[in-house]
Short mmCIF file of N, CA and C in Angstrom, two decimals:
data_model
loop_
_atom_site.label_atom_id
_atom_site.label_comp_id
_atom_site.label_asym_id
_atom_site.label_seq_id
_atom_site.Cartn_x
_atom_site.Cartn_y
_atom_site.Cartn_z
N ILE A 1 0.84 -1.18 0.00
CA ILE A 1 0.00 0.00 0.00
C ILE A 1 0.89 1.24 0.00
N SER A 2 1.94 1.20 0.81
CA SER A 2 2.88 2.32 0.83
C SER A 2 4.28 1.81 1.18
N GLY A 3 5.27 2.28 0.44
CA GLY A 3 6.65 1.91 0.74
C GLY A 3 7.20 2.67 1.93
N ASP A 4 7.00 3.97 1.94
CA ASP A 4 7.51 4.86 2.99
C ASP A 4 6.52 6.00 3.10
N THR A 5 5.90 6.15 4.28
CA THR A 5 4.88 7.17 4.38
C THR A 5 5.06 8.04 5.61
N MET A 6 4.64 9.28 5.48
CA MET A 6 4.56 10.18 6.60
C MET A 6 3.15 10.76 6.63
N LYS A 7 2.19 9.89 6.27
CA LYS A 7 0.76 10.25 6.31
C LYS A 7 0.03 9.08 6.95
N PRO A 8 -1.14 9.33 7.55
CA PRO A 8 -1.92 8.22 8.13
C PRO A 8 -2.44 7.28 7.04
N ILE A 9 -2.52 6.01 7.37
CA ILE A 9 -3.12 5.01 6.49
C ILE A 9 -4.24 4.38 7.29
N THR A 10 -5.47 4.38 6.74
CA THR A 10 -6.63 3.85 7.46
C THR A 10 -7.45 2.98 6.55
N GLY A 11 -7.88 1.83 7.08
CA GLY A 11 -8.84 0.97 6.39
C GLY A 11 -8.37 0.46 5.05
N SER A 12 -7.14 -0.03 4.95
CA SER A 12 -6.62 -0.52 3.69
C SER A 12 -6.36 -2.03 3.76
N PHE A 13 -6.49 -2.69 2.62
CA PHE A 13 -6.29 -4.15 2.55
C PHE A 13 -5.22 -4.46 1.49
N ASN A 14 -4.26 -5.33 1.82
CA ASN A 14 -3.28 -5.78 0.84
C ASN A 14 -3.46 -7.27 0.61
N TYR A 15 -3.58 -7.64 -0.67
CA TYR A 15 -3.70 -9.05 -1.05
C TYR A 15 -2.56 -9.52 -1.95
N GLY A 16 -1.60 -8.65 -2.24
CA GLY A 16 -0.52 -9.00 -3.16
C GLY A 16 0.81 -9.22 -2.45
N PRO A 17 1.59 -10.23 -2.86
CA PRO A 17 2.88 -10.48 -2.23
C PRO A 17 3.80 -9.27 -2.33
N VAL A 18 4.62 -9.07 -1.28
CA VAL A 18 5.55 -7.95 -1.23
C VAL A 18 6.95 -8.50 -1.01
N ASN A 19 7.92 -8.06 -1.80
CA ASN A 19 9.31 -8.51 -1.66
C ASN A 19 10.22 -7.34 -1.97
N SER A 20 11.15 -7.07 -1.05
CA SER A 20 12.12 -6.00 -1.26
C SER A 20 13.31 -6.25 -0.36
N ASN A 21 14.19 -5.28 -0.24
CA ASN A 21 15.37 -5.46 0.59
C ASN A 21 15.09 -5.10 2.03
N SER A 22 15.07 -3.83 2.37
CA SER A 22 14.96 -3.40 3.76
C SER A 22 13.67 -2.60 3.97
N ALA A 23 13.15 -2.65 5.21
CA ALA A 23 11.92 -1.98 5.58
C ALA A 23 10.77 -2.38 4.66
N VAL A 24 10.35 -3.64 4.82
CA VAL A 24 9.32 -4.24 3.96
C VAL A 24 8.13 -4.61 4.81
N GLY A 25 6.92 -4.19 4.38
CA GLY A 25 5.70 -4.55 5.10
C GLY A 25 4.54 -4.76 4.19
N GLY A 26 3.57 -5.55 4.62
CA GLY A 26 2.38 -5.82 3.83
C GLY A 26 1.50 -4.60 3.67
N VAL A 27 1.46 -3.72 4.67
CA VAL A 27 0.68 -2.48 4.58
C VAL A 27 1.63 -1.30 4.30
N CYS A 28 2.76 -1.26 5.01
CA CYS A 28 3.69 -0.14 4.84
C CYS A 28 5.11 -0.61 5.14
N GLY A 29 6.06 -0.23 4.32
CA GLY A 29 7.45 -0.56 4.56
C GLY A 29 8.03 0.21 5.73
N ARG A 30 7.82 1.52 5.74
CA ARG A 30 8.34 2.37 6.80
C ARG A 30 7.33 3.44 7.15
N LEU A 31 6.87 3.43 8.39
CA LEU A 31 5.96 4.45 8.90
C LEU A 31 6.78 5.47 9.65
N GLY A 32 6.75 6.74 9.18
CA GLY A 32 7.53 7.81 9.78
C GLY A 32 7.12 8.12 11.22
N TYR A 33 7.89 9.00 11.83
CA TYR A 33 7.64 9.39 13.23
C TYR A 33 6.45 10.32 13.33
N SER A 34 5.94 10.48 14.53
CA SER A 34 4.74 11.23 14.89
C SER A 34 4.56 12.47 14.00
N PRO A 35 3.36 12.80 13.59
CA PRO A 35 2.05 12.31 14.03
C PRO A 35 1.41 11.34 13.04
N TYR A 36 2.05 10.27 12.67
CA TYR A 36 1.55 9.38 11.64
C TYR A 36 1.08 8.07 12.25
N SER A 37 0.07 7.44 11.64
CA SER A 37 -0.47 6.20 12.21
C SER A 37 -1.02 5.31 11.11
N ILE A 38 -1.16 4.04 11.47
CA ILE A 38 -1.81 3.06 10.61
C ILE A 38 -2.89 2.41 11.46
N SER A 39 -4.14 2.40 10.96
CA SER A 39 -5.21 1.78 11.72
C SER A 39 -6.21 1.08 10.80
N GLY A 40 -6.76 0.00 11.31
CA GLY A 40 -7.80 -0.72 10.59
C GLY A 40 -7.33 -1.32 9.28
N CYS A 41 -6.10 -1.74 9.18
CA CYS A 41 -5.58 -2.29 7.94
C CYS A 41 -5.39 -3.82 8.03
N PHE A 42 -5.29 -4.44 6.85
CA PHE A 42 -5.28 -5.90 6.78
C PHE A 42 -4.29 -6.35 5.69
N ASN A 43 -3.42 -7.32 6.01
CA ASN A 43 -2.54 -7.92 5.02
C ASN A 43 -2.77 -9.42 4.99
N THR A 44 -3.01 -9.97 3.79
CA THR A 44 -3.17 -11.43 3.67
C THR A 44 -2.07 -12.06 2.83
N ALA A 45 -1.13 -11.27 2.34
CA ALA A 45 -0.13 -11.81 1.40
C ALA A 45 1.23 -12.03 2.07
N SER A 46 2.10 -12.76 1.40
CA SER A 46 3.44 -13.01 1.92
C SER A 46 4.29 -11.74 1.81
N VAL A 47 5.18 -11.56 2.79
CA VAL A 47 6.07 -10.43 2.84
C VAL A 47 7.48 -10.97 3.07
N THR A 48 8.40 -10.67 2.14
CA THR A 48 9.78 -11.16 2.27
C THR A 48 10.76 -10.05 1.99
N GLY A 49 11.94 -10.16 2.60
CA GLY A 49 12.99 -9.19 2.40
C GLY A 49 14.24 -9.59 3.17
N THR A 50 15.28 -8.78 3.08
CA THR A 50 16.54 -9.14 3.74
C THR A 50 16.65 -8.60 5.16
N SER A 51 15.98 -7.48 5.49
CA SER A 51 16.01 -6.97 6.85
C SER A 51 14.80 -6.08 7.12
N VAL A 52 14.43 -5.98 8.38
CA VAL A 52 13.31 -5.17 8.85
C VAL A 52 12.03 -5.51 8.05
N VAL A 53 11.56 -6.75 8.25
CA VAL A 53 10.40 -7.26 7.52
C VAL A 53 9.27 -7.52 8.49
N GLY A 54 8.06 -7.07 8.15
CA GLY A 54 6.89 -7.32 8.99
C GLY A 54 5.66 -7.58 8.16
N SER A 55 4.80 -8.44 8.66
CA SER A 55 3.55 -8.75 7.96
C SER A 55 2.67 -7.51 7.78
N VAL A 56 2.70 -6.61 8.78
CA VAL A 56 1.93 -5.37 8.67
C VAL A 56 2.84 -4.21 8.28
N VAL A 57 3.90 -3.96 9.06
CA VAL A 57 4.82 -2.84 8.80
C VAL A 57 6.26 -3.30 9.03
N GLY A 58 7.14 -2.87 8.14
CA GLY A 58 8.55 -3.19 8.29
C GLY A 58 9.16 -2.41 9.44
N PHE A 59 9.12 -1.07 9.37
CA PHE A 59 9.61 -0.21 10.46
C PHE A 59 8.49 0.68 10.91
N ASN A 60 8.21 0.64 12.22
CA ASN A 60 7.15 1.46 12.80
C ASN A 60 7.75 2.59 13.60
N GLY A 61 7.50 3.84 13.18
CA GLY A 61 7.98 5.02 13.90
C GLY A 61 6.89 5.71 14.71
N ASP A 62 5.64 5.23 14.62
CA ASP A 62 4.59 5.93 15.37
C ASP A 62 3.58 4.95 15.93
N ILE A 63 2.31 4.96 15.48
CA ILE A 63 1.26 4.17 16.09
C ILE A 63 0.62 3.24 15.07
N ILE A 64 0.52 1.97 15.43
CA ILE A 64 -0.21 0.98 14.62
C ILE A 64 -1.27 0.38 15.52
N LYS A 65 -2.53 0.43 15.07
CA LYS A 65 -3.61 -0.11 15.92
C LYS A 65 -4.70 -0.77 15.08
N ASP A 66 -5.34 -1.74 15.70
CA ASP A 66 -6.49 -2.45 15.09
C ASP A 66 -6.17 -2.98 13.70
N CYS A 67 -5.04 -3.62 13.53
CA CYS A 67 -4.66 -4.20 12.24
C CYS A 67 -4.65 -5.71 12.34
N ARG A 68 -4.81 -6.37 11.19
CA ARG A 68 -4.80 -7.82 11.11
C ARG A 68 -3.87 -8.26 9.99
N TYR A 69 -3.38 -9.50 10.15
CA TYR A 69 -2.54 -10.11 9.13
C TYR A 69 -2.74 -11.61 9.20
N VAL A 70 -2.42 -12.29 8.12
CA VAL A 70 -2.52 -13.75 8.11
C VAL A 70 -1.22 -14.30 8.70
N SER A 71 -1.35 -15.17 9.70
CA SER A 71 -0.15 -15.73 10.33
C SER A 71 0.67 -16.49 9.30
N GLY A 72 1.97 -16.32 9.37
CA GLY A 72 2.87 -16.96 8.42
C GLY A 72 3.18 -16.13 7.19
N THR A 73 2.67 -14.90 7.11
CA THR A 73 2.93 -14.06 5.91
C THR A 73 4.24 -13.29 6.01
N GLY A 74 4.83 -13.24 7.18
CA GLY A 74 6.09 -12.54 7.37
C GLY A 74 6.79 -13.10 8.59
N ILE A 75 7.94 -12.55 8.90
CA ILE A 75 8.71 -13.03 10.05
C ILE A 75 7.99 -12.67 11.35
N THR A 76 7.44 -11.49 11.42
CA THR A 76 6.77 -10.96 12.60
C THR A 76 5.76 -9.91 12.13
N PRO A 77 4.78 -9.52 12.94
CA PRO A 77 3.83 -8.49 12.48
C PRO A 77 4.50 -7.13 12.21
N ILE A 78 5.45 -6.75 13.08
CA ILE A 78 6.16 -5.47 12.94
C ILE A 78 7.67 -5.82 12.92
N GLY A 79 8.37 -5.41 11.85
CA GLY A 79 9.79 -5.74 11.73
C GLY A 79 10.66 -5.09 12.78
N ALA A 80 10.57 -3.77 12.92
CA ALA A 80 11.30 -3.01 13.93
C ALA A 80 10.34 -1.97 14.49
N ASN A 81 10.31 -1.84 15.81
CA ASN A 81 9.28 -1.04 16.44
C ASN A 81 9.86 0.04 17.33
N ALA A 82 9.87 1.28 16.84
CA ALA A 82 10.27 2.42 17.65
C ALA A 82 9.02 3.17 18.15
N GLY A 83 7.84 2.72 17.70
CA GLY A 83 6.60 3.37 18.08
C GLY A 83 5.79 2.45 19.01
N THR A 84 4.45 2.53 18.90
CA THR A 84 3.60 1.71 19.73
C THR A 84 2.64 0.89 18.85
N THR A 85 2.23 -0.24 19.36
CA THR A 85 1.27 -1.08 18.64
C THR A 85 0.14 -1.46 19.59
N ALA A 86 -1.06 -1.58 19.06
CA ALA A 86 -2.21 -2.01 19.84
C ALA A 86 -3.14 -2.83 18.95
N ASN A 87 -3.52 -3.99 19.43
CA ASN A 87 -4.47 -4.85 18.73
C ASN A 87 -4.02 -5.23 17.32
N VAL A 88 -2.81 -5.70 17.18
CA VAL A 88 -2.35 -6.25 15.92
C VAL A 88 -2.53 -7.76 16.02
N THR A 89 -3.49 -8.29 15.25
CA THR A 89 -3.98 -9.65 15.44
C THR A 89 -3.65 -10.55 14.27
N ALA A 90 -3.20 -11.77 14.59
CA ALA A 90 -2.96 -12.77 13.56
C ALA A 90 -4.27 -13.49 13.23
N GLU A 91 -4.51 -13.75 11.96
CA GLU A 91 -5.66 -14.50 11.50
C GLU A 91 -5.15 -15.76 10.80
N THR A 92 -6.04 -16.71 10.55
CA THR A 92 -5.67 -17.88 9.77
C THR A 92 -6.40 -17.82 8.43
N ILE A 93 -5.86 -18.50 7.44
CA ILE A 93 -6.49 -18.55 6.13
C ILE A 93 -7.92 -19.09 6.27
N ALA A 94 -8.12 -20.08 7.14
CA ALA A 94 -9.45 -20.65 7.34
C ALA A 94 -10.46 -19.59 7.76
N ASN A 95 -10.03 -18.60 8.57
CA ASN A 95 -10.95 -17.54 8.99
C ASN A 95 -11.31 -16.60 7.85
N LEU A 96 -10.46 -16.55 6.81
CA LEU A 96 -10.70 -15.63 5.72
C LEU A 96 -11.49 -16.28 4.57
N GLN A 97 -11.36 -17.57 4.42
CA GLN A 97 -12.06 -18.24 3.32
C GLN A 97 -13.51 -18.47 3.67
N GLY A 98 -14.32 -18.57 2.66
CA GLY A 98 -15.73 -18.81 2.88
C GLY A 98 -16.47 -17.53 3.22
N GLN A 99 -17.71 -17.68 3.58
CA GLN A 99 -18.59 -16.55 3.80
C GLN A 99 -18.19 -15.69 4.98
N THR A 100 -17.67 -16.27 6.07
CA THR A 100 -17.37 -15.49 7.27
C THR A 100 -16.36 -14.38 7.01
N GLY A 101 -15.22 -14.70 6.39
CA GLY A 101 -14.22 -13.67 6.11
C GLY A 101 -14.73 -12.63 5.15
N ILE A 102 -15.44 -13.04 4.13
CA ILE A 102 -16.00 -12.10 3.15
C ILE A 102 -17.03 -11.19 3.81
N ASP A 103 -17.85 -11.75 4.67
CA ASP A 103 -18.82 -10.92 5.38
C ASP A 103 -18.14 -9.83 6.20
N LEU A 104 -17.02 -10.17 6.86
CA LEU A 104 -16.29 -9.18 7.65
C LEU A 104 -15.76 -8.07 6.78
N LEU A 105 -15.18 -8.39 5.63
CA LEU A 105 -14.67 -7.38 4.72
C LEU A 105 -15.79 -6.50 4.20
N ASN A 106 -16.90 -7.12 3.78
CA ASN A 106 -18.02 -6.34 3.26
C ASN A 106 -18.66 -5.46 4.34
N LYS A 107 -18.70 -5.96 5.58
CA LYS A 107 -19.24 -5.16 6.67
C LYS A 107 -18.39 -3.92 6.89
N ALA A 108 -17.07 -4.08 6.82
CA ALA A 108 -16.18 -2.93 7.00
C ALA A 108 -16.42 -1.89 5.93
N ILE A 109 -16.53 -2.30 4.66
CA ILE A 109 -16.80 -1.37 3.57
C ILE A 109 -18.15 -0.71 3.75
N LYS A 110 -19.18 -1.49 4.13
CA LYS A 110 -20.51 -0.97 4.33
C LYS A 110 -20.52 0.09 5.45
N ASP A 111 -19.81 -0.21 6.56
CA ASP A 111 -19.72 0.75 7.66
C ASP A 111 -19.04 2.05 7.21
N TRP A 112 -17.96 1.92 6.41
CA TRP A 112 -17.29 3.12 5.94
C TRP A 112 -18.23 3.94 5.06
N ASN A 113 -18.96 3.28 4.18
CA ASN A 113 -19.86 3.97 3.25
C ASN A 113 -21.01 4.66 3.98
N GLU A 114 -21.64 3.92 4.90
CA GLU A 114 -22.86 4.42 5.52
C GLU A 114 -22.61 5.29 6.74
N ASN A 115 -21.62 4.93 7.54
CA ASN A 115 -21.44 5.61 8.81
C ASN A 115 -20.16 6.43 8.91
N GLY A 116 -19.23 6.21 7.98
CA GLY A 116 -17.94 6.90 8.10
C GLY A 116 -17.17 6.47 9.32
N THR A 117 -17.34 5.19 9.75
CA THR A 117 -16.66 4.71 10.95
C THR A 117 -15.91 3.42 10.66
N TYR A 118 -14.89 3.18 11.44
CA TYR A 118 -14.22 1.89 11.45
C TYR A 118 -14.01 1.53 12.90
N ASN A 119 -14.52 0.38 13.32
CA ASN A 119 -14.36 -0.11 14.68
C ASN A 119 -14.83 0.94 15.69
N GLY A 120 -15.94 1.63 15.36
CA GLY A 120 -16.53 2.60 16.25
C GLY A 120 -15.87 3.98 16.23
N GLN A 121 -14.83 4.17 15.41
CA GLN A 121 -14.14 5.45 15.36
C GLN A 121 -14.41 6.12 14.01
N SER A 122 -14.52 7.43 14.03
CA SER A 122 -14.80 8.17 12.79
C SER A 122 -13.60 8.12 11.86
N VAL A 123 -13.86 7.78 10.59
CA VAL A 123 -12.82 7.80 9.57
C VAL A 123 -13.25 8.68 8.40
N LYS A 124 -14.23 9.54 8.62
CA LYS A 124 -14.69 10.42 7.55
C LYS A 124 -13.53 11.26 7.02
N GLY A 125 -13.45 11.35 5.70
CA GLY A 125 -12.39 12.12 5.07
C GLY A 125 -11.12 11.32 4.82
N SER A 126 -11.03 10.12 5.40
CA SER A 126 -9.81 9.34 5.19
C SER A 126 -9.96 8.25 4.16
N ILE A 127 -11.21 7.97 3.74
CA ILE A 127 -11.43 6.99 2.71
C ILE A 127 -12.51 7.51 1.76
N TYR A 128 -12.62 6.89 0.63
CA TYR A 128 -13.62 7.29 -0.34
C TYR A 128 -14.76 6.27 -0.36
N VAL A 129 -15.92 6.69 -0.77
CA VAL A 129 -17.05 5.76 -0.88
C VAL A 129 -16.71 4.69 -1.90
N CYS A 130 -16.93 3.46 -1.51
CA CYS A 130 -16.56 2.33 -2.36
C CYS A 130 -17.76 1.81 -3.14
N ASN A 131 -17.57 1.50 -4.40
CA ASN A 131 -18.60 0.87 -5.19
C ASN A 131 -18.09 -0.51 -5.59
N TYR A 132 -17.65 -1.28 -4.63
CA TYR A 132 -17.23 -2.65 -4.86
C TYR A 132 -17.42 -3.45 -3.59
N HIS A 133 -17.31 -4.75 -3.71
CA HIS A 133 -17.40 -5.62 -2.54
C HIS A 133 -16.59 -6.90 -2.84
N PHE A 134 -16.47 -7.73 -1.84
CA PHE A 134 -15.72 -8.98 -1.98
C PHE A 134 -16.68 -10.15 -2.15
N LYS A 135 -16.27 -11.16 -2.88
CA LYS A 135 -17.02 -12.40 -2.99
C LYS A 135 -16.04 -13.56 -2.94
N ALA A 136 -16.57 -14.74 -2.67
CA ALA A 136 -15.72 -15.93 -2.59
C ALA A 136 -15.14 -16.23 -3.95
N ASP A 137 -13.88 -16.68 -3.96
CA ASP A 137 -13.24 -17.11 -5.19
C ASP A 137 -13.93 -18.38 -5.67
N ASP A 138 -14.08 -18.51 -6.96
CA ASP A 138 -14.73 -19.69 -7.55
C ASP A 138 -13.83 -20.90 -7.37
N ALA A 139 -14.31 -21.93 -6.68
CA ALA A 139 -13.49 -23.11 -6.38
C ALA A 139 -13.10 -23.89 -7.63
N THR A 140 -13.93 -23.86 -8.68
CA THR A 140 -13.63 -24.63 -9.88
C THR A 140 -12.65 -23.92 -10.82
N THR A 141 -12.73 -22.60 -10.89
CA THR A 141 -11.78 -21.82 -11.70
C THR A 141 -11.26 -20.66 -10.87
N PRO A 142 -10.41 -20.93 -9.88
CA PRO A 142 -9.97 -19.88 -8.96
C PRO A 142 -9.19 -18.76 -9.68
N ALA A 143 -9.54 -17.53 -9.34
CA ALA A 143 -8.87 -16.36 -9.90
C ALA A 143 -7.85 -15.80 -8.92
N ASN A 144 -7.96 -16.16 -7.63
CA ASN A 144 -7.13 -15.54 -6.60
C ASN A 144 -6.68 -16.56 -5.55
N ASN A 145 -6.35 -17.78 -5.99
CA ASN A 145 -5.83 -18.81 -5.12
C ASN A 145 -6.71 -19.09 -3.87
N GLY A 146 -8.00 -18.93 -4.02
CA GLY A 146 -8.92 -19.23 -2.93
C GLY A 146 -9.23 -18.02 -2.04
N TYR A 147 -8.50 -16.92 -2.19
CA TYR A 147 -8.76 -15.71 -1.41
C TYR A 147 -9.97 -15.00 -1.99
N PRO A 148 -10.64 -14.15 -1.20
CA PRO A 148 -11.76 -13.37 -1.74
C PRO A 148 -11.31 -12.52 -2.93
N VAL A 149 -12.26 -12.25 -3.84
CA VAL A 149 -11.99 -11.39 -4.99
C VAL A 149 -12.88 -10.17 -4.91
N ILE A 150 -12.41 -9.06 -5.51
CA ILE A 150 -13.18 -7.83 -5.52
C ILE A 150 -14.05 -7.79 -6.78
N VAL A 151 -15.32 -7.42 -6.61
CA VAL A 151 -16.24 -7.26 -7.73
C VAL A 151 -16.93 -5.91 -7.59
N THR A 152 -17.45 -5.38 -8.70
CA THR A 152 -18.12 -4.08 -8.66
C THR A 152 -19.50 -4.20 -8.05
N GLY A 153 -19.98 -3.09 -7.56
CA GLY A 153 -21.29 -3.03 -6.90
C GLY A 153 -21.14 -2.78 -5.42
N ALA A 154 -22.09 -2.08 -4.83
CA ALA A 154 -22.04 -1.79 -3.41
C ALA A 154 -22.18 -3.07 -2.61
N PRO A 155 -21.55 -3.15 -1.43
CA PRO A 155 -21.68 -4.34 -0.60
C PRO A 155 -23.11 -4.53 -0.14
N GLN A 156 -23.55 -5.77 -0.11
CA GLN A 156 -24.91 -6.09 0.29
C GLN A 156 -24.89 -6.77 1.65
N SER A 157 -25.93 -6.54 2.45
CA SER A 157 -26.06 -7.22 3.72
C SER A 157 -26.60 -8.62 3.47
N ASN A 158 -26.07 -9.60 4.19
CA ASN A 158 -26.60 -10.95 4.11
C ASN A 158 -27.56 -11.20 5.26
N PRO A 159 -28.71 -11.80 5.00
CA PRO A 159 -29.68 -12.02 6.08
C PRO A 159 -29.16 -12.98 7.13
#
């Protein structure tokens, strides 16, 4: 999502493998020092590099909170931590596949669109209204190795 940032990153998802040398992360390679933060982000892809590698962030200089990653996607959730972290949670592929994981992703997008909130906190102005949603990958002709795929159209609530 970002190689090196000095701006906040909120409500972003990474599904593509990341590989580089130093300061490598699934959401951000290097998060600068205050007042910058990463919140409500998710990485499901592999992250590899030679030093300072993290599933979420390679080098953290400020605040990372309420983020998730798939266990086994990197050496550690945060490669080097000079800042603070809160609620950085490992998930399993099983939790992401099928309807449950897709429902969680679609609920997050729906909340952003309708309420301008993520996890009960206001994120208005930090994201744009989305006209897409996630659906299960087709088991017979997979397009994304079994991970959810993005399709156009507003997210729908499931009964």
